[in-house]
Amino acid sequence: MCDDPSNTLNEGACGLASAGFFDVDSDMPPWDSWVHYAPALDAFTGDPAGWFEKAADVEGGVAQLLVWVPEVLIDVVSEGIRVSSVEMFSWASEAPVEQPFSTAFGGLRRAGFPI
């Protein structure tokens, strides 16, 4: 799942609808589900292995969070995404073309991630 943590309203609806997967106070997914956080992934969308080296040097842009969702939780997480009043979440496979993660998915697929 993709998340734009800078686009939250902290409204709590996502947490309630997802049976607590998303935090009720911040609409954030649990930290132990985070696969990768980039302060501005749109600034570098090449080889995923390079993200970790470059992330600290990038300022500005759109913050992006890549989240692993266990298969057993897909339905409740989908409900949390559905009730969000802002477009901060999307499934990796359904990310809009203009979203920075879309360009990076090719690299993730080549690296063996099941996206």
XYZ file of N, CA and C in Angstrom, residues 25-69:
135
model
N -5.578 8.230 16.058
C -5.185 9.624 16.264
C -4.470 10.246 15.060
N -3.820 9.430 14.241
C -3.017 10.020 13.167
C -3.305 9.457 11.781
N -4.178 8.453 11.667
C -4.484 7.807 10.382
C -3.261 7.129 9.766
N -2.239 6.853 10.554
C -1.013 6.232 10.047
C -1.062 4.718 10.231
N -0.472 3.980 9.286
C -0.364 2.531 9.451
C 0.673 2.226 10.542
N 0.618 1.040 11.127
C 1.572 0.714 12.192
C 3.014 0.754 11.689
N 3.900 1.267 12.508
C 5.293 1.463 12.083
C 5.966 0.165 11.667
N 5.551 -0.973 12.252
C 6.212 -2.231 11.891
C 5.717 -2.793 10.561
N 4.812 -2.070 9.892
C 4.380 -2.479 8.553
C 5.072 -1.635 7.474
N 5.863 -0.642 7.882
C 6.532 0.230 6.932
C 7.640 -0.529 6.226
N 7.616 -0.511 4.905
C 8.666 -1.130 4.112
C 9.712 -0.081 3.751
N 9.245 1.090 3.374
C 10.178 2.152 3.000
C 9.494 3.499 3.137
N 10.233 4.463 3.662
C 9.767 5.845 3.742
C 10.755 6.717 2.978
N 10.245 7.578 2.147
C 11.092 8.522 1.417
C 10.501 9.914 1.572
N 11.308 10.867 1.987
C 10.789 12.225 2.145
C 10.351 12.838 0.827
N 10.925 12.391 -0.278
C 10.554 12.931 -1.587
C 10.906 11.917 -2.663
N 10.149 10.836 -2.724
C 10.438 9.766 -3.674
C 10.345 10.242 -5.113
N 9.576 11.304 -5.349
C 9.457 11.801 -6.714
C 10.772 12.393 -7.230
N 11.730 12.622 -6.347
C 13.013 13.164 -6.766
C 13.961 12.082 -7.285
N 13.689 10.835 -6.940
C 14.527 9.745 -7.438
C 13.692 8.478 -7.526
N 13.502 7.991 -8.739
C 12.620 6.845 -8.945
C 13.335 5.718 -9.662
N 14.633 5.649 -9.544
C 15.393 4.608 -10.212
C 15.468 3.334 -9.401
N 16.641 2.771 -9.331
C 16.885 1.509 -8.649
C 16.505 1.600 -7.177
N 15.572 0.747 -6.684
C 15.150 0.808 -5.282
C 16.312 0.695 -4.304
N 17.369 -0.014 -4.659
C 18.499 -0.156 -3.749
C 19.143 1.193 -3.459
N 19.032 2.127 -4.375
C 19.616 3.444 -4.186
C 18.793 4.379 -3.339
N 17.522 4.035 -3.090
C 16.660 4.920 -2.311
C 17.224 5.184 -0.926
N 17.700 4.144 -0.267
C 18.177 4.291 1.100
C 19.382 5.227 1.157
N 20.230 5.186 0.145
C 21.404 6.040 0.120
C 21.037 7.489 -0.185
N 20.030 7.699 -1.025
C 19.690 9.041 -1.481
C 18.654 9.740 -0.614
N 17.852 9.006 0.133
C 16.726 9.598 0.861
C 17.145 10.725 1.783
N 18.264 10.574 2.455
C 18.694 11.593 3.405
C 19.102 12.896 2.718
N 19.445 12.842 1.440
C 19.916 14.019 0.728
C 18.809 14.794 0.028
N 17.592 14.272 0.027
C 16.509 14.884 -0.738
C 15.634 15.726 0.174
N 15.357 16.935 -0.272
C 14.455 17.807 0.473
C 13.320 18.231 -0.441
N 12.155 18.474 0.130
C 11.004 18.899 -0.649
C 10.342 17.718 -1.333
N 9.429 18.000 -2.247
C 8.730 16.934 -2.946
C 7.612 16.357 -2.099
N 7.139 15.212 -2.488
C 6.021 14.551 -1.826
C 6.547 13.390 -0.998
N 6.255 13.399 0.288
C 6.655 12.285 1.143
C 5.858 11.048 0.752
N 6.506 9.898 0.743
C 5.832 8.659 0.378
C 6.228 7.557 1.343
N 5.259 6.757 1.693
C 5.464 5.636 2.593
C 4.936 4.383 1.907
N 5.767 3.368 1.816
C 5.356 2.084 1.260
C 5.106 1.151 2.435
N 3.920 0.539 2.476
C 3.475 -0.252 3.613
C 3.146 -1.673 3.175
N 3.602 -2.649 3.955
C 3.261 -4.048 3.710
C 1.983 -4.354 4.481
N 1.003 -4.911 3.788
C -0.259 -5.303 4.416
C -0.404 -6.813 4.281
